[in-house]
Coordinates of C-alpha atoms in Angstrom, one line a residue:
M1 CA -8.0 50.6 36.4
K2 CA -4.7 51.3 34.9
I3 CA -3.8 47.7 34.9
I4 CA -7.0 46.8 33.1
T5 CA -6.4 49.5 30.5
A6 CA -2.9 48.3 30.0
I7 CA -4.0 44.7 29.5
A8 CA -6.7 45.7 27.1
S9 CA -4.2 47.8 25.1
I10 CA -1.8 44.9 24.9
F11 CA -4.6 42.6 23.8
L12 CA -5.8 45.1 21.2
L13 CA -2.2 45.4 19.9
I14 CA -1.7 41.7 19.6
F15 CA -5.1 41.3 17.9
S16 CA -4.3 44.1 15.4
W17 CA -0.9 42.6 14.6
C18 CA -2.5 39.1 14.0
W19 CA -5.2 40.6 11.8
V20 CA -2.7 42.5 9.7
D21 CA -0.3 39.6 9.5
L22 CA -3.2 37.3 8.4
K23 CA -4.6 39.6 5.8
V24 CA -1.3 40.7 4.2
G25 CA 0.2 37.2 4.5
H26 CA -2.8 35.7 2.7
K27 CA -2.8 38.3 0.0
R28 CA 1.0 37.8 -0.6
Y29 CA 0.5 34.0 -0.7
L30 CA -2.3 34.2 -3.3
K31 CA 0.0 36.1 -5.7
H32 CA 2.0 32.9 -6.1
A33 CA -0.6 30.2 -5.3
T34 CA -2.5 28.5 -8.1
N35 CA -6.1 27.4 -7.9
I36 CA -6.8 24.8 -10.6
K37 CA -10.0 23.3 -11.9
Y38 CA -8.7 20.6 -14.1
P39 CA -10.5 19.5 -17.3
P40 CA -12.9 16.5 -16.9
R41 CA -11.0 13.2 -17.0
N42 CA -12.0 9.6 -17.4
S43 CA -10.9 7.4 -14.5
N44 CA -11.8 4.3 -12.6
I45 CA -12.7 5.2 -9.0
T46 CA -13.4 3.2 -5.9
V47 CA -14.8 4.8 -2.7
F48 CA -13.7 3.6 0.8
T49 CA -15.5 4.5 4.0
S50 CA -13.6 2.1 6.3
G51 CA -10.1 3.0 7.3
K52 CA -9.2 -0.7 7.9
I53 CA -10.3 -1.7 4.4
L54 CA -8.7 1.3 2.8
F55 CA -5.3 0.9 4.4
D56 CA -5.3 -2.9 3.7
D57 CA -5.6 -2.0 0.1
Y58 CA -3.3 1.1 0.4
M59 CA -0.4 -0.8 2.0
K60 CA -0.7 -3.6 -0.5
E61 CA -0.3 -1.1 -3.4
V62 CA 2.6 0.6 -1.7
K63 CA 4.4 -2.7 -1.1
Q64 CA 4.0 -3.5 -4.9
A65 CA 5.5 -0.1 -6.0
Q66 CA 8.3 -0.4 -8.5
D67 CA 9.4 3.1 -9.4
S68 CA 8.0 5.9 -7.2
I69 CA 5.8 6.6 -4.2
H70 CA 4.7 10.2 -3.6
I71 CA 2.7 10.8 -0.4
L72 CA 1.1 13.8 1.2
F73 CA -0.8 13.7 4.4
Y74 CA -2.1 16.4 6.8
I75 CA -1.5 14.2 9.8
V76 CA 1.1 11.5 10.4
K77 CA 1.1 10.5 14.1
N78 CA 3.6 8.8 16.4
D79 CA 1.8 5.5 17.2
K80 CA 2.3 1.9 16.1
F81 CA 0.3 2.2 12.9
S82 CA 2.2 5.3 11.9
K83 CA 5.6 3.8 12.7
D84 CA 4.7 0.7 10.7
F85 CA 3.7 2.9 7.8
L86 CA 7.0 4.8 7.9
K87 CA 9.0 1.6 8.2
L88 CA 7.3 0.4 5.0
L89 CA 8.4 3.6 3.3
Q90 CA 11.9 3.1 4.5
S91 CA 12.0 -0.5 3.2
K92 CA 10.7 0.6 -0.2
A93 CA 13.4 3.4 -0.4
E94 CA 16.1 0.8 0.5
E95 CA 14.8 -1.3 -2.4
G96 CA 15.6 1.6 -4.7
V97 CA 12.1 3.0 -5.1
E98 CA 12.0 6.8 -5.1
V99 CA 9.9 7.8 -2.0
R100 CA 8.8 11.3 -1.1
L101 CA 6.7 12.1 2.0
L102 CA 5.2 15.5 2.6
A103 CA 3.5 16.2 5.9
D104 CA 1.8 19.3 7.2
W105 CA 3.9 21.0 9.9
V106 CA 1.0 21.6 12.3
G107 CA -0.9 18.4 11.6
S108 CA 2.1 16.2 11.9
K109 CA 3.9 17.9 14.7
K110 CA 4.0 14.7 16.7
M111 CA 6.5 13.1 14.3
P112 CA 9.7 12.6 16.3
R113 CA 12.9 14.1 14.9
Q114 CA 14.6 10.7 15.3
I115 CA 12.1 9.0 13.1
I116 CA 12.5 11.7 10.4
Q117 CA 16.3 11.2 10.6
E118 CA 15.8 7.5 10.1
L119 CA 13.6 8.1 7.1
T120 CA 16.1 10.3 5.4
K121 CA 19.0 8.0 6.3
S122 CA 17.1 5.1 4.5
G123 CA 16.6 7.3 1.4
V124 CA 13.1 8.6 1.9
H125 CA 12.9 12.3 0.8
F126 CA 10.9 14.1 3.6
S127 CA 9.7 17.6 4.1
F128 CA 7.2 19.4 6.2
S129 CA 4.6 21.5 4.4
F130 CA 4.0 25.1 5.4
K131 CA 6.5 25.6 8.1
P132 CA 5.9 28.9 10.1
K133 CA 8.1 31.7 8.9
L134 CA 8.6 35.4 9.0
P135 CA 7.5 38.0 8.2
F136 CA 3.9 36.6 8.3
L137 CA 4.3 34.3 11.3
F138 CA 0.6 34.2 12.4
Y139 CA -0.6 33.5 8.8
T140 CA 1.9 30.8 8.2
I141 CA 1.0 29.1 11.5
Q142 CA -2.7 29.1 10.4
K143 CA -2.0 28.1 6.8
R144 CA -2.3 24.3 6.5
N145 CA -1.8 21.8 3.7
H146 CA -4.9 19.8 4.3
R147 CA -4.6 17.7 1.2
K148 CA -4.1 13.9 1.4
I149 CA -2.7 12.6 -1.8
T150 CA -0.8 9.4 -2.7
V151 CA 0.5 8.5 -6.2
I152 CA 2.2 5.2 -6.8
D153 CA 4.3 4.6 -9.9
G154 CA 2.4 7.5 -11.6
K155 CA -0.5 5.0 -12.2
I156 CA -2.5 4.6 -8.9
G157 CA -3.8 7.5 -6.9
Y158 CA -5.5 8.0 -3.5
L159 CA -7.2 11.1 -2.0
G160 CA -9.8 11.8 0.7
G161 CA -10.3 12.3 4.4
F162 CA -8.2 9.6 6.1
N163 CA -4.8 10.4 7.6
I164 CA -2.1 8.2 9.2
G165 CA -2.8 7.2 12.8
K166 CA -4.4 4.5 14.8
E167 CA -7.8 6.2 15.2
Y168 CA -8.3 6.0 11.4
I169 CA -8.3 2.2 11.6
N170 CA -10.7 2.2 14.6
Q171 CA -8.0 1.8 17.3
G172 CA -8.5 5.2 18.9
E173 CA -9.5 5.6 22.6
K174 CA -12.1 8.3 22.0
L175 CA -13.2 8.8 18.4
N176 CA -14.1 5.3 17.6
P177 CA -15.2 4.0 15.1
W178 CA -14.0 6.5 12.5
R179 CA -16.3 7.2 9.5
D180 CA -14.8 8.9 6.4
Y181 CA -14.7 8.9 2.6
H182 CA -11.5 8.2 0.6
L183 CA -11.0 7.5 -3.1
K184 CA -8.7 5.2 -5.1
M185 CA -8.2 6.0 -8.7
T186 CA -6.6 4.7 -11.9
G187 CA -6.8 6.3 -15.3
E188 CA -6.4 9.9 -16.5
G189 CA -7.0 11.6 -13.2
V190 CA -3.8 10.2 -11.7
K191 CA -1.8 12.6 -13.8
D192 CA -3.5 15.5 -12.1
L193 CA -2.9 14.1 -8.7
Q194 CA 0.8 13.7 -9.6
E195 CA 0.9 17.3 -10.8
V196 CA -0.6 18.6 -7.5
F197 CA 1.8 16.6 -5.4
L198 CA 4.9 17.8 -7.3
S199 CA 3.7 21.4 -7.2
D200 CA 3.3 21.1 -3.4
W201 CA 6.7 19.5 -3.2
F202 CA 8.3 22.3 -5.2
Y203 CA 6.7 25.0 -3.0
D204 CA 8.0 23.4 0.2
T205 CA 11.5 22.2 -1.0
N206 CA 12.3 24.2 -4.1
E207 CA 13.0 20.9 -5.8
D208 CA 11.2 21.0 -9.2
Y209 CA 10.2 17.6 -10.6
R210 CA 7.1 19.0 -12.4
G211 CA 6.9 17.6 -15.9
T212 CA 9.5 14.9 -15.2
P213 CA 8.6 12.1 -17.8
A214 CA 9.4 9.3 -15.4
Y215 CA 6.5 10.4 -13.1
F216 CA 4.0 10.7 -15.9
P217 CA 3.6 7.3 -17.7
T218 CA 1.0 6.8 -20.4
L219 CA -2.4 6.2 -18.7
T220 CA -5.3 4.2 -20.1
P221 CA -8.6 6.2 -19.8
G222 CA -11.1 4.9 -17.3
T223 CA -14.9 4.8 -17.6
Q224 CA -16.0 7.3 -15.0
A225 CA -16.0 11.0 -15.6
Q226 CA -14.4 13.1 -12.8
Q227 CA -12.8 16.5 -12.3
F228 CA -10.4 17.8 -9.7
V229 CA -10.8 21.2 -8.0
V230 CA -7.5 22.3 -6.3
T231 CA -7.7 25.3 -4.0
N232 CA -5.2 27.2 -1.9
G233 CA -7.3 29.4 0.3
S234 CA -9.6 30.8 -2.4
D235 CA -12.0 29.6 -5.1
L236 CA -13.4 26.7 -3.0
E237 CA -16.4 28.9 -2.0
Q238 CA -17.0 29.6 -5.7
S239 CA -16.8 25.9 -6.6
L240 CA -19.2 24.9 -3.9
T241 CA -21.6 27.7 -4.8
H242 CA -21.6 26.4 -8.4
I243 CA -22.5 22.8 -7.5
I244 CA -25.1 23.8 -5.0
R245 CA -26.8 25.8 -7.7
Q246 CA -27.1 22.7 -9.9
A247 CA -29.5 21.0 -7.4
T248 CA -33.1 20.7 -8.4
K249 CA -34.1 17.9 -6.0
K250 CA -31.8 17.2 -3.1
I251 CA -28.5 18.2 -1.5
I252 CA -26.8 15.9 1.0
I253 CA -23.7 17.3 2.8
G254 CA -21.5 15.2 5.1
T255 CA -19.0 17.2 7.0
P256 CA -17.4 17.1 10.5
Y257 CA -17.5 20.9 10.8
F258 CA -20.4 23.0 9.4
I259 CA -19.2 26.6 9.6
P260 CA -20.1 28.0 6.1
S261 CA -19.2 31.3 4.7
E262 CA -22.1 33.8 4.4
T263 CA -22.2 33.1 0.7
L264 CA -22.6 29.3 1.1
F265 CA -25.1 29.7 3.9
Q266 CA -27.3 31.9 1.7
E267 CA -26.9 29.5 -1.2
L268 CA -28.4 26.7 1.0
R269 CA -31.2 28.9 2.1
E270 CA -32.0 29.7 -1.6
A271 CA -31.9 26.0 -2.4
L272 CA -34.5 25.4 0.3
A273 CA -36.6 28.3 -1.0
R274 CA -36.7 26.6 -4.4
N275 CA -38.0 23.4 -2.7
V276 CA -34.7 21.5 -2.8
S277 CA -34.3 19.0 0.0
V278 CA -31.3 19.8 2.1
T279 CA -29.8 17.3 4.5
I280 CA -26.6 17.9 6.5
I281 CA -24.9 15.1 8.4
V282 CA -22.5 16.0 11.2
P283 CA -21.0 14.1 14.1
E284 CA -22.8 14.0 17.4
I285 CA -19.5 14.2 19.2
S286 CA -16.8 16.7 18.3
D287 CA -13.0 16.5 18.2
H288 CA -12.3 20.2 18.6
A289 CA -13.6 22.8 21.0
L290 CA -16.4 25.2 19.9
V291 CA -17.0 23.7 16.5
K292 CA -20.5 22.6 17.5
E293 CA -21.3 26.0 19.0
A294 CA -20.0 27.7 15.8
S295 CA -22.5 25.6 13.8
F296 CA -25.6 26.2 15.9
P297 CA -26.6 29.6 14.7
Y298 CA -26.6 28.3 11.1
F299 CA -28.5 25.2 12.1
R300 CA -31.3 27.1 13.9
V301 CA -32.0 29.1 10.7
L302 CA -31.8 26.1 8.3
I303 CA -34.0 23.8 10.5
K304 CA -36.6 26.6 10.7
E305 CA -36.5 26.9 6.9
G306 CA -36.9 23.1 6.2
A307 CA -33.4 21.6 6.3
E308 CA -32.8 18.3 8.1
I309 CA -29.7 18.2 10.4
M310 CA -28.6 14.7 11.2
Q311 CA -26.2 13.9 14.0
F312 CA -24.1 10.7 13.4
Q313 CA -24.2 8.5 16.5
R314 CA -21.8 5.6 15.8
G315 CA -18.4 7.0 16.4
F316 CA -16.8 10.0 14.8
Y317 CA -18.0 11.4 11.4
H318 CA -15.2 12.9 9.4
S319 CA -16.6 12.7 5.9
K320 CA -16.2 15.4 3.3
V321 CA -18.9 14.5 0.8
I322 CA -21.6 16.5 -1.1
L323 CA -24.3 14.8 -3.2
I324 CA -26.3 16.8 -5.7
D325 CA -29.4 15.1 -7.0
D326 CA -28.2 12.0 -8.9
I327 CA -25.9 14.0 -11.2
M328 CA -22.8 14.6 -9.2
C329 CA -21.0 14.1 -6.0
D330 CA -18.0 15.9 -4.5
I331 CA -15.5 14.0 -2.3
G332 CA -12.2 15.2 -1.1
T333 CA -10.3 16.9 1.7
A334 CA -12.3 20.1 2.2
N335 CA -14.6 20.6 5.1
F336 CA -17.8 22.7 4.8
D337 CA -16.2 25.5 6.8
K338 CA -14.4 28.8 6.5
R339 CA -11.0 27.4 7.2
S340 CA -11.2 25.1 4.1
C341 CA -12.6 28.0 2.0
F342 CA -10.2 30.7 3.0
L343 CA -7.0 29.2 4.6
N344 CA -6.3 25.6 3.8
S345 CA -4.9 24.0 0.7
E346 CA -7.4 21.4 -0.4
I347 CA -8.3 19.0 -3.3
N348 CA -11.8 17.8 -4.1
C349 CA -12.9 15.4 -6.8
I350 CA -16.3 15.9 -8.5
V351 CA -17.6 12.7 -10.0
F352 CA -20.3 12.6 -12.6
D353 CA -20.7 8.9 -13.1
R354 CA -24.1 7.5 -12.3
T355 CA -23.0 4.1 -11.0
F356 CA -20.4 5.7 -8.7
I357 CA -23.0 8.2 -7.5
E358 CA -25.3 5.2 -6.7
D359 CA -22.5 3.7 -4.6
V360 CA -22.1 6.9 -2.7
E361 CA -25.8 7.2 -2.1
K362 CA -25.8 3.7 -0.5
E363 CA -23.0 4.8 1.8
L364 CA -24.9 8.0 2.7
A365 CA -28.0 5.9 3.4
V366 CA -25.8 4.0 6.0
D367 CA -24.7 7.3 7.5
L368 CA -28.3 8.5 7.8
A369 CA -29.4 5.2 9.3
E370 CA -26.7 5.7 12.0
S371 CA -27.9 9.3 12.7
K372 CA -30.6 11.1 14.6
P373 CA -32.2 14.4 13.7
L374 CA -31.1 17.5 15.6
N375 CA -34.1 19.1 17.3
G376 CA -34.1 22.8 16.7
D377 CA -35.6 23.5 20.1
A378 CA -32.6 21.7 21.7
I379 CA -30.2 24.4 20.4
S380 CA -32.6 27.3 20.7
N381 CA -32.8 27.4 24.5
M382 CA -30.1 29.8 25.3
N383 CA -28.3 30.3 28.6
L384 CA -25.4 32.5 29.6
V385 CA -22.8 29.7 29.1
R386 CA -24.1 28.7 25.6
S387 CA -24.5 32.3 24.6
A388 CA -20.9 33.0 25.6
K389 CA -19.6 29.9 23.8
E390 CA -21.5 30.8 20.6
S391 CA -20.2 34.4 20.7
L392 CA -16.6 33.2 21.1
A393 CA -17.1 30.5 18.4
A394 CA -18.3 33.2 16.0
I395 CA -15.2 35.3 16.6
L396 CA -12.9 32.3 16.1
S397 CA -14.9 30.6 13.3
P398 CA -12.4 31.4 10.5
F399 CA -9.7 29.4 12.4
L400 CA -11.8 26.5 13.8

């Protein structure tokens, strides 16, 4: 009995320390972090849903860079595709192009030290983002830079859900094929992407290039209205609440992880109550433990109240897209979960252009055609194992 009490006491002590570390660390970080909703811009935007097509275009633009390449990814892996990508950056740096690569410390932990040394030796400026540090060790381990941003010569920008690794070009052993949404942009919005990258670079390296004229060339306005929402562990919930409230006909959400905050969950229920159609597309297979169990309690309620939950069948569904009627869509890096709302650094692009929205609707129609509806009864039949998994998932949901 004494042993059990001692173990319980140690567990309680560790849990209390983690909780205090997380809360105080988050509060301290938010004092210095900036959440930005940029003014509406006019840009030219292309949406990619195939990693192979995206990266064919992406690598071509990187090869043609003349002055600067600024890249931020959550994940850079240690496979052939990743090594080829890094070798391209090395060759551009050796040509005299300024190359900066920022990679999240947790997401890109598989990058070997030798490769990083080769990058820096060739002239690539490299840094990890959000390295764990004291005094808030647990918080900084949980804090992730989940943004994926590329800016080439200050004129061409990319952002979205794809990372660097073979699975993103459909060469993975398990999660294959990979379905995601990524944007390419020219026009006014590229200036905002450059500002976000340089702000992140400054935070992680203390090297301040914000406002450097060479990185902000004159940009010709595009024809498609868009607006960036940049969040750092707060304000994303508020932004998503705002766009959900605009819906009068339909809401379509594509997300790999559906673990909403209580506020967002209630907003969807209220949308259903005012006769708005709500469709949520999620993967049938999962890439992380307990994420499906964490979503089931929400799905049971939403299905009962009229929502349609669709499970994507053809590979892994990693999209981060929200369509509101035919008036706006939101595509970016944020998942529809608590981690993106309250921990991660994210960037989303809200697009108001009707032609672009029609293109996204066509892609979502493909997603829906490749999906099957989730039967509420199938997740309502509880047993001891499922109940235990859901209980554990509920406790861990802020970190999944």
